[in-house]
């Protein structure tokens, strides 16, 4: 686990008409503030990452398809410095992942035709307040390739 990252199981309410997928409520103990919400599509086999935000807290949920979300902590003074964390999100793991500022993260699409990730972040996105790395050519000790047990 990475310090201050939270994985919170979410409620699904299915009935004969369809399903409600909960994500985040202002009354949740883990809710901090609202900046904006956006949705990101990602094609199977594609990696979006690495990036980190200096002030923004991310609240990710995969609302369609399946993704592999990976985080890396290189924050000075963090008790989990140099740790990696993988979380798989999708229909079998409907959860909210809260990523604090300063944690590198990225995700890989796992389903055709694509997956959709919702992010309800604490601040409006400002590209000048974030950092990006190439998904493969970087100092993060992670290989995005599929691993078999």
CSV table of N, CA and C in Angstrom, one decimal:
chain,number,residue,atom,x,y,z
A,1,UNK,N,0.8,-1.2,0.0
A,1,UNK,CA,0.0,0.0,0.0
A,1,UNK,C,0.9,1.3,0.0
A,2,UNK,N,0.3,2.3,-0.6
A,2,UNK,CA,1.0,3.6,-0.6
A,2,UNK,C,0.3,4.5,0.5
A,3,UNK,N,1.1,5.2,1.3
A,3,UNK,CA,0.6,6.0,2.3
A,3,UNK,C,-0.4,7.1,1.8
A,4,UNK,N,-1.6,7.2,2.4
A,4,UNK,CA,-2.6,8.1,2.1
A,4,UNK,C,-3.4,7.7,0.8
A,5,UNK,N,-3.1,6.6,0.1
A,5,UNK,CA,-3.9,6.1,-1.0
A,5,UNK,C,-5.0,5.3,-0.3
A,6,UNK,N,-6.3,5.5,-0.8
A,6,UNK,CA,-7.4,4.7,-0.3
A,6,UNK,C,-8.1,4.0,-1.4
A,7,UNK,N,-8.5,2.8,-1.2
A,7,UNK,CA,-9.3,2.0,-2.1
A,7,UNK,C,-10.6,1.7,-1.3
A,8,UNK,N,-11.7,2.3,-1.8
A,8,UNK,CA,-13.0,2.3,-1.1
A,8,UNK,C,-14.0,1.5,-2.0
A,9,UNK,N,-14.5,0.3,-1.5
A,9,UNK,CA,-15.5,-0.4,-2.3
A,9,UNK,C,-16.7,0.5,-2.4
A,10,UNK,N,-17.3,0.4,-3.6
A,10,UNK,CA,-18.5,1.3,-3.8
A,10,UNK,C,-19.7,0.4,-4.0
A,11,UNK,N,-20.9,1.0,-3.8
A,11,UNK,CA,-22.2,0.4,-3.9
A,11,UNK,C,-22.6,0.3,-5.3
A,12,UNK,N,-23.2,-0.9,-5.7
A,12,UNK,CA,-23.9,-1.0,-6.9
A,12,UNK,C,-25.3,-1.4,-6.6
A,13,UNK,N,-26.3,-0.8,-7.2
A,13,UNK,CA,-27.7,-1.1,-6.9
A,13,UNK,C,-28.3,-1.6,-8.2
A,14,UNK,N,-28.4,-2.9,-8.5
A,14,UNK,CA,-29.0,-3.4,-9.7
A,14,UNK,C,-30.4,-3.7,-9.5
A,15,UNK,N,-31.2,-3.5,-10.5
A,15,UNK,CA,-32.6,-4.0,-10.6
A,15,UNK,C,-32.9,-4.3,-12.0
A,16,UNK,N,-34.2,-4.6,-12.3
A,16,UNK,CA,-34.6,-5.0,-13.6
A,16,UNK,C,-34.4,-4.0,-14.7
A,17,UNK,N,-34.3,-2.7,-14.3
A,17,UNK,CA,-34.1,-1.6,-15.2
A,17,UNK,C,-32.7,-1.3,-15.6
A,18,UNK,N,-31.7,-1.8,-14.7
A,18,UNK,CA,-30.3,-1.5,-14.9
A,18,UNK,C,-29.6,-1.4,-13.6
A,19,UNK,N,-28.5,-0.6,-13.5
A,19,UNK,CA,-27.7,-0.6,-12.3
A,19,UNK,C,-27.3,0.8,-12.0
A,20,UNK,N,-27.3,1.2,-10.7
A,20,UNK,CA,-26.8,2.5,-10.3
A,20,UNK,C,-25.4,2.2,-9.7
A,21,UNK,N,-24.4,2.9,-10.1
A,21,UNK,CA,-23.0,2.7,-9.6
A,21,UNK,C,-22.7,4.0,-8.8
A,22,UNK,N,-22.5,3.9,-7.5
A,22,UNK,CA,-22.1,5.0,-6.7
A,22,UNK,C,-20.7,5.3,-7.0
A,23,UNK,N,-20.3,6.6,-6.7
A,23,UNK,CA,-18.9,7.0,-6.9
A,23,UNK,C,-18.5,7.9,-5.7
A,24,UNK,N,-19.1,9.0,-5.5
A,24,UNK,CA,-18.6,9.9,-4.4
A,24,UNK,C,-19.8,10.9,-4.0
A,25,UNK,N,-19.9,11.0,-2.7
A,25,UNK,CA,-21.0,11.9,-2.2
A,25,UNK,C,-20.3,13.0,-1.3
A,26,UNK,N,-20.8,14.2,-1.2
A,26,UNK,CA,-20.3,15.2,-0.4
A,26,UNK,C,-20.4,14.8,1.1
A,27,UNK,N,-21.2,13.9,1.4
A,27,UNK,CA,-21.4,13.4,2.8
A,27,UNK,C,-20.4,12.3,3.2
A,28,UNK,N,-19.7,11.8,2.2
A,28,UNK,CA,-18.7,10.7,2.5
A,28,UNK,C,-17.5,11.2,3.4
A,29,UNK,N,-17.1,10.4,4.3
A,29,UNK,CA,-16.0,10.9,5.2
A,29,UNK,C,-14.7,11.2,4.4
A,30,UNK,N,-14.5,10.5,3.3
A,30,UNK,CA,-13.3,10.7,2.5
A,30,UNK,C,-13.4,11.8,1.5
A,31,UNK,N,-14.6,12.5,1.4
A,31,UNK,CA,-14.7,13.6,0.5
A,31,UNK,C,-14.0,14.8,1.0
A,32,UNK,N,-13.2,15.5,0.1
A,32,UNK,CA,-12.5,16.7,0.5
A,32,UNK,C,-13.1,18.0,-0.1
A,33,UNK,N,-13.0,18.0,-1.4
A,33,UNK,CA,-13.6,19.2,-2.1
A,33,UNK,C,-13.8,18.9,-3.5
A,34,UNK,N,-14.6,19.7,-4.2
A,34,UNK,CA,-14.9,19.5,-5.6
A,34,UNK,C,-14.2,20.5,-6.5
A,35,UNK,N,-13.4,20.1,-7.5
A,35,UNK,CA,-12.8,21.0,-8.5
A,35,UNK,C,-13.5,20.8,-9.8
A,36,UNK,N,-13.5,19.5,-10.3
A,36,UNK,CA,-14.2,19.2,-11.5
A,36,UNK,C,-14.3,17.7,-11.6
A,37,UNK,N,-15.1,17.3,-12.5
A,37,UNK,CA,-15.2,15.8,-12.8
A,37,UNK,C,-15.1,15.7,-14.3
A,38,UNK,N,-14.3,14.7,-14.7
A,38,UNK,CA,-14.1,14.4,-16.2
A,38,UNK,C,-14.0,12.9,-16.4
A,39,UNK,N,-14.2,12.5,-17.6
A,39,UNK,CA,-14.2,11.1,-18.0
A,39,UNK,C,-13.1,10.9,-19.0
A,40,UNK,N,-12.3,9.9,-18.9
A,40,UNK,CA,-11.2,9.6,-19.8
A,40,UNK,C,-11.4,8.2,-20.4
A,41,UNK,N,-11.4,8.1,-21.7
A,41,UNK,CA,-11.5,6.8,-22.3
A,41,UNK,C,-10.1,6.3,-22.6
A,42,UNK,N,-9.9,5.0,-22.5
A,42,UNK,CA,-8.6,4.4,-22.8
A,42,UNK,C,-8.8,3.1,-23.5
A,43,UNK,N,-8.1,2.9,-24.6
A,43,UNK,CA,-8.2,1.7,-25.5
A,43,UNK,C,-7.4,0.6,-24.8
A,44,UNK,N,-7.8,-0.6,-25.2
A,44,UNK,CA,-7.1,-1.8,-24.7
A,44,UNK,C,-5.7,-1.8,-25.0
A,45,UNK,N,-4.8,-2.1,-24.0
A,45,UNK,CA,-3.4,-2.1,-24.3
A,45,UNK,C,-2.6,-0.8,-24.2
A,46,UNK,N,-3.4,0.3,-24.1
A,46,UNK,CA,-2.8,1.6,-24.1
A,46,UNK,C,-2.5,2.0,-22.6
A,47,UNK,N,-1.4,2.7,-22.4
A,47,UNK,CA,-1.1,3.2,-21.1
A,47,UNK,C,-1.2,4.8,-21.1
A,48,UNK,N,-1.9,5.3,-20.1
A,48,UNK,CA,-2.0,6.7,-19.9
A,48,UNK,C,-1.2,7.0,-18.6
A,49,UNK,N,-0.1,7.6,-18.7
A,49,UNK,CA,0.7,7.8,-17.5
A,49,UNK,C,2.2,7.9,-18.0
A,50,UNK,N,3.0,8.2,-17.2
A,50,UNK,CA,2.9,8.6,-15.8
A,50,UNK,C,2.6,10.1,-15.6
A,51,UNK,N,1.8,10.4,-14.6
A,51,UNK,CA,1.6,11.8,-14.2
A,51,UNK,C,1.4,11.9,-12.7
A,52,UNK,N,1.7,13.1,-12.2
A,52,UNK,CA,1.4,13.4,-10.8
A,52,UNK,C,1.0,14.9,-10.7
A,53,UNK,N,0.2,15.1,-9.7
A,53,UNK,CA,-0.3,16.5,-9.5
A,53,UNK,C,0.2,17.0,-8.2
A,54,UNK,N,0.6,18.3,-8.2
A,54,UNK,CA,1.2,18.9,-7.0
A,54,UNK,C,0.2,19.2,-5.8
A,55,UNK,N,-1.0,19.6,-6.2
A,55,UNK,CA,-2.0,20.0,-5.1
A,55,UNK,C,-3.2,19.1,-5.2
A,56,UNK,N,-3.5,18.6,-6.4
A,56,UNK,CA,-4.8,17.9,-6.6
A,56,UNK,C,-4.9,16.5,-6.1
A,57,UNK,N,-6.0,16.2,-5.4
A,57,UNK,CA,-6.3,14.8,-5.0
A,57,UNK,C,-7.2,14.3,-6.1
A,58,UNK,N,-6.9,13.0,-6.5
A,58,UNK,CA,-7.7,12.4,-7.6
A,58,UNK,C,-8.6,11.4,-6.9
A,59,UNK,N,-9.8,11.2,-7.5
A,59,UNK,CA,-10.8,10.2,-7.1
A,59,UNK,C,-11.2,9.4,-8.3
A,60,UNK,N,-10.6,8.3,-8.6
A,60,UNK,CA,-10.8,7.5,-9.8
A,60,UNK,C,-11.8,6.4,-9.5
A,61,UNK,N,-12.7,6.2,-10.5
A,61,UNK,CA,-13.6,5.0,-10.6
A,61,UNK,C,-13.7,4.6,-12.0
A,62,UNK,N,-13.6,3.4,-12.3
A,62,UNK,CA,-13.8,2.9,-13.7
A,62,UNK,C,-15.3,2.6,-13.9
A,63,UNK,N,-15.9,3.3,-14.7
A,63,UNK,CA,-17.4,3.2,-14.9
A,63,UNK,C,-17.8,2.3,-16.1
A,64,UNK,N,-16.8,1.9,-16.9
A,64,UNK,CA,-17.0,1.1,-18.1
A,64,UNK,C,-15.7,0.4,-18.4
A,65,UNK,N,-15.8,-0.9,-18.6
A,65,UNK,CA,-14.6,-1.7,-19.0
A,65,UNK,C,-13.8,-2.0,-17.7
A,66,UNK,N,-12.5,-2.2,-18.0
A,66,UNK,CA,-11.6,-2.6,-16.9
A,66,UNK,C,-10.2,-2.0,-17.2
A,67,UNK,N,-9.6,-1.5,-16.1
A,67,UNK,CA,-8.2,-0.9,-16.2
A,67,UNK,C,-7.3,-1.5,-15.1
A,68,UNK,N,-6.0,-1.4,-15.3
A,68,UNK,CA,-5.0,-1.6,-14.3
A,68,UNK,C,-4.5,-0.2,-13.9
A,69,UNK,N,-4.7,0.2,-12.7
A,69,UNK,CA,-4.2,1.5,-12.2
A,69,UNK,C,-2.9,1.2,-11.4
A,70,UNK,N,-1.9,2.0,-11.6
A,70,UNK,CA,-0.6,1.8,-10.9
A,70,UNK,C,-0.2,3.1,-10.4
A,71,UNK,N,0.3,3.0,-9.1
A,71,UNK,CA,0.8,4.2,-8.4
A,71,UNK,C,2.2,4.0,-7.9
A,72,UNK,N,3.0,5.1,-7.9
A,72,UNK,CA,4.4,5.0,-7.4
A,72,UNK,C,4.6,6.2,-6.5
A,73,UNK,N,5.1,6.0,-5.3
A,73,UNK,CA,5.4,7.0,-4.3
A,73,UNK,C,6.8,7.4,-4.3
A,74,UNK,N,7.2,8.6,-4.7
A,74,UNK,CA,8.5,9.1,-4.5
A,74,UNK,C,8.5,10.4,-3.7
A,75,UNK,N,7.5,10.6,-2.9
A,75,UNK,CA,7.4,11.8,-2.0
A,75,UNK,C,8.4,11.7,-0.9
A,76,UNK,N,9.2,12.8,-0.8
A,76,UNK,CA,10.1,13.0,0.3
A,76,UNK,C,9.4,12.8,1.6
A,77,UNK,N,10.0,12.0,2.5
A,77,UNK,CA,9.4,11.8,3.9
A,77,UNK,C,8.2,10.9,4.0
A,78,UNK,N,7.8,10.3,2.9
A,78,UNK,CA,6.6,9.4,2.9
A,78,UNK,C,7.0,8.1,3.5
A,79,UNK,N,6.3,7.5,4.4
A,79,UNK,CA,6.6,6.2,4.9
A,79,UNK,C,6.6,5.1,3.8
A,80,UNK,N,5.9,5.3,2.7
A,80,UNK,CA,5.9,4.3,1.6
A,80,UNK,C,6.7,4.8,0.4
A,81,UNK,N,7.7,5.6,0.6
A,81,UNK,CA,8.6,6.1,-0.5
A,81,UNK,C,9.2,4.9,-1.2
A,82,UNK,N,9.2,4.9,-2.5
A,82,UNK,CA,9.7,3.9,-3.4
A,82,UNK,C,8.8,2.7,-3.5
A,83,UNK,N,7.6,2.8,-3.0
A,83,UNK,CA,6.7,1.6,-3.1
A,83,UNK,C,5.8,1.8,-4.4
A,84,UNK,N,5.4,0.7,-5.0
A,84,UNK,CA,4.5,0.6,-6.1
A,84,UNK,C,3.2,0.0,-5.6
A,85,UNK,N,2.1,0.3,-6.2
A,85,UNK,CA,0.8,-0.2,-5.9
A,85,UNK,C,-0.1,-0.4,-7.1
A,86,UNK,N,-0.6,-1.6,-7.3
A,86,UNK,CA,-1.5,-1.9,-8.5
A,86,UNK,C,-2.9,-2.1,-7.9
A,87,UNK,N,-3.9,-1.6,-8.7
A,87,UNK,CA,-5.3,-1.8,-8.4
A,87,UNK,C,-6.0,-2.1,-9.7
A,88,UNK,N,-6.8,-3.1,-9.8
A,88,UNK,CA,-7.6,-3.4,-11.0
A,88,UNK,C,-9.0,-2.9,-10.7
A,89,UNK,N,-9.5,-2.1,-11.6
A,89,UNK,CA,-10.8,-1.6,-11.4
A,89,UNK,C,-11.7,-2.0,-12.6
A,90,UNK,N,-13.0,-2.3,-12.3
A,90,UNK,CA,-13.9,-2.7,-13.4
A,90,UNK,C,-15.1,-3.3,-12.8
A,91,UNK,N,-15.9,-4.1,-13.6
A,91,UNK,CA,-17.2,-4.6,-13.1
A,91,UNK,C,-17.1,-5.5,-11.8
A,92,UNK,N,-16.0,-6.2,-11.7
A,92,UNK,CA,-15.8,-7.1,-10.6
A,92,UNK,C,-15.1,-6.4,-9.4
A,93,UNK,N,-14.6,-5.2,-9.6
A,93,UNK,CA,-14.0,-4.4,-8.5
A,93,UNK,C,-14.4,-3.0,-8.7
A,94,UNK,N,-15.7,-2.7,-8.3
A,94,UNK,CA,-16.2,-1.3,-8.4
A,94,UNK,C,-15.8,-0.6,-7.1
A,95,UNK,N,-14.8,0.2,-7.3
A,95,UNK,CA,-14.2,0.9,-6.1
A,95,UNK,C,-13.8,2.3,-6.5
A,96,UNK,N,-13.6,3.1,-5.5
A,96,UNK,CA,-13.1,4.5,-5.6
A,96,UNK,C,-11.6,4.5,-5.1
A,97,UNK,N,-10.7,4.9,-6.0
A,97,UNK,CA,-9.3,5.0,-5.5
A,97,UNK,C,-9.0,6.5,-5.4
A,98,UNK,N,-8.5,6.8,-4.1
A,98,UNK,CA,-8.2,8.2,-3.8
A,98,UNK,C,-6.7,8.3,-3.8
A,99,UNK,N,-6.2,9.2,-4.7
A,99,UNK,CA,-4.7,9.4,-4.8
A,99,UNK,C,-4.3,10.8,-4.4
A,100,UNK,N,-3.5,10.9,-3.3
A,100,UNK,CA,-3.1,12.2,-2.8
A,100,UNK,C,-2.2,12.9,-3.8
A,101,UNK,N,-2.0,14.2,-3.6
A,101,UNK,CA,-1.0,14.9,-4.4
A,101,UNK,C,0.4,14.3,-4.2
A,102,UNK,N,1.1,14.4,-5.3
A,102,UNK,CA,2.5,14.0,-5.3
A,102,UNK,C,2.8,12.5,-5.6
A,103,UNK,N,1.7,11.7,-5.8
A,103,UNK,CA,1.9,10.3,-6.1
A,103,UNK,C,1.8,10.1,-7.6
A,104,UNK,N,2.8,9.5,-8.2
A,104,UNK,CA,2.8,9.2,-9.6
A,104,UNK,C,1.7,8.2,-9.9
A,105,UNK,N,1.0,8.3,-11.0
A,105,UNK,CA,0.0,7.3,-11.3
A,105,UNK,C,-0.2,7.2,-12.9
A,106,UNK,N,-0.7,6.1,-13.3
A,106,UNK,CA,-1.1,5.9,-14.6
A,106,UNK,C,-2.0,4.7,-14.7
A,107,UNK,N,-2.7,4.5,-15.8
A,107,UNK,CA,-3.5,3.3,-16.0
A,107,UNK,C,-3.4,2.8,-17.4
A,108,UNK,N,-3.7,1.5,-17.5
A,108,UNK,CA,-3.7,0.7,-18.7
A,108,UNK,C,-5.1,0.1,-19.0
A,109,UNK,N,-5.5,0.4,-20.2
A,109,UNK,CA,-6.8,-0.2,-20.7
A,109,UNK,C,-6.7,-1.7,-20.8
A,110,UNK,N,-7.7,-2.4,-20.4
A,110,UNK,CA,-7.7,-3.9,-20.5
A,110,UNK,C,-8.9,-4.5,-21.3
A,111,UNK,N,-9.8,-3.7,-21.8
A,111,UNK,CA,-11.0,-4.2,-22.4
A,111,UNK,C,-11.3,-3.5,-23.7
A,112,UNK,N,-11.8,-4.3,-24.7
A,112,UNK,CA,-12.3,-3.7,-25.9
A,112,UNK,C,-13.7,-3.3,-25.8
A,113,UNK,N,-14.2,-2.2,-26.4
A,113,UNK,CA,-13.4,-1.4,-27.3
A,113,UNK,C,-12.6,-0.4,-26.5
A,114,UNK,N,-13.0,-0.1,-25.3
A,114,UNK,CA,-12.2,0.8,-24.4
A,114,UNK,C,-12.8,0.7,-23.0
A,115,UNK,N,-12.2,1.4,-22.1
A,115,UNK,CA,-12.7,1.6,-20.7
A,115,UNK,C,-12.9,3.1,-20.5
A,116,UNK,N,-13.7,3.4,-19.5
A,116,UNK,CA,-14.0,4.8,-19.2
A,116,UNK,C,-13.7,5.0,-17.7
A,117,UNK,N,-12.8,5.9,-17.4
A,117,UNK,CA,-12.5,6.3,-16.0
A,117,UNK,C,-13.0,7.6,-15.7
A,118,UNK,N,-13.7,7.7,-14.6
A,118,UNK,CA,-14.2,9.0,-14.0
A,118,UNK,C,-13.2,9.5,-13.0
A,119,UNK,N,-13.0,10.8,-13.0
A,119,UNK,CA,-12.1,11.4,-12.0
A,119,UNK,C,-12.9,12.6,-11.5
A,120,UNK,N,-13.2,12.6,-10.2
A,120,UNK,CA,-13.8,13.7,-9.5
A,120,UNK,C,-12.7,14.3,-8.6
A,121,UNK,N,-11.9,15.3,-9.2
A,121,UNK,CA,-10.7,15.8,-8.6
A,121,UNK,C,-11.0,17.0,-7.7
A,122,UNK,N,-10.1,17.3,-6.8
A,122,UNK,CA,-10.3,18.3,-5.8
A,122,UNK,C,-10.1,19.7,-6.3
A,123,UNK,N,-9.4,19.9,-7.4
A,123,UNK,CA,-9.2,21.2,-8.0
A,123,UNK,C,-9.5,21.1,-9.5
A,124,UNK,N,-9.8,22.2,-10.1
A,124,UNK,CA,-9.8,22.2,-11.6
A,124,UNK,C,-8.5,21.9,-12.2
A,125,UNK,N,-8.4,21.1,-13.2
A,125,UNK,CA,-7.1,20.6,-13.8
A,125,UNK,C,-6.4,21.8,-14.3
A,126,UNK,N,-5.1,21.9,-14.0
A,126,UNK,CA,-4.2,22.9,-14.5
A,126,UNK,C,-2.9,22.2,-14.9
A,127,UNK,N,-2.7,22.0,-16.2
A,127,UNK,CA,-1.5,21.3,-16.7
A,127,UNK,C,-0.2,21.8,-16.1
A,128,UNK,N,-0.1,23.1,-15.8
A,128,UNK,CA,1.1,23.7,-15.3
A,128,UNK,C,1.4,23.3,-13.9
A,129,UNK,N,0.4,22.6,-13.2
A,129,UNK,CA,0.6,22.2,-11.8
A,129,UNK,C,0.7,20.7,-11.7
A,130,UNK,N,1.1,20.1,-12.8
A,130,UNK,CA,1.4,18.6,-12.8
A,130,UNK,C,2.6,18.3,-13.6
A,131,UNK,N,3.1,17.1,-13.4
A,131,UNK,CA,4.3,16.6,-14.0
A,131,UNK,C,4.0,15.3,-14.8
A,132,UNK,N,4.7,15.1,-15.9
A,132,UNK,CA,4.4,13.9,-16.7
A,132,UNK,C,5.8,13.2,-17.1
A,133,UNK,N,5.7,11.9,-17.2
A,133,UNK,CA,6.8,11.1,-17.7
A,133,UNK,C,6.3,10.1,-18.8
A,134,UNK,N,7.2,9.8,-19.6
A,134,UNK,CA,6.9,8.7,-20.6
A,134,UNK,C,6.5,7.4,-19.9
A,135,UNK,N,5.6,6.7,-20.4
A,135,UNK,CA,5.1,5.5,-19.7
A,135,UNK,C,6.2,4.4,-19.5
A,136,UNK,N,7.2,4.4,-20.4
A,136,UNK,CA,8.2,3.3,-20.4
A,136,UNK,C,9.6,3.9,-20.1
A,137,UNK,N,10.0,5.0,-20.7
A,137,UNK,CA,11.3,5.5,-20.5
A,137,UNK,C,11.3,6.5,-19.3
A,138,UNK,N,11.6,6.0,-18.1
A,138,UNK,CA,11.6,6.8,-16.9
A,138,UNK,C,12.3,6.1,-15.8
A,139,UNK,N,12.3,6.6,-14.6
A,139,UNK,CA,13.0,6.0,-13.5
A,139,UNK,C,12.1,5.2,-12.5
A,140,UNK,N,10.8,5.1,-12.9
A,140,UNK,CA,9.9,4.3,-12.1
A,140,UNK,C,10.1,2.9,-12.4
A,141,UNK,N,10.3,2.0,-11.3
A,141,UNK,CA,10.6,0.6,-11.5
A,141,UNK,C,9.4,-0.2,-11.8
A,142,UNK,N,8.7,0.0,-13.0
A,142,UNK,CA,7.5,-0.7,-13.3
A,142,UNK,C,7.5,-1.1,-14.7
A,143,UNK,N,7.0,-2.3,-15.0
A,143,UNK,CA,6.9,-2.8,-16.4
A,143,UNK,C,5.4,-3.0,-16.7
A,144,UNK,N,4.8,-2.3,-17.6
A,144,UNK,CA,3.4,-2.4,-17.9
A,144,UNK,C,3.0,-3.7,-18.7
A,145,UNK,N,3.9,-4.5,-19.0
A,145,UNK,CA,3.6,-5.8,-19.7
A,145,UNK,C,2.7,-6.7,-18.9
A,146,UNK,N,1.9,-7.5,-19.5
A,146,UNK,CA,1.1,-8.5,-18.9
A,146,UNK,C,2.0,-9.6,-18.2
A,147,UNK,N,1.7,-9.9,-17.0
A,147,UNK,CA,2.4,-10.9,-16.3
A,147,UNK,C,1.5,-12.1,-16.0
A,148,UNK,N,2.0,-13.3,-16.2
A,148,UNK,CA,1.3,-14.5,-15.9
A,148,UNK,C,1.8,-15.1,-14.6
A,149,UNK,N,0.8,-15.6,-13.8
A,149,UNK,CA,1.2,-16.1,-12.5
A,149,UNK,C,2.1,-17.4,-12.6
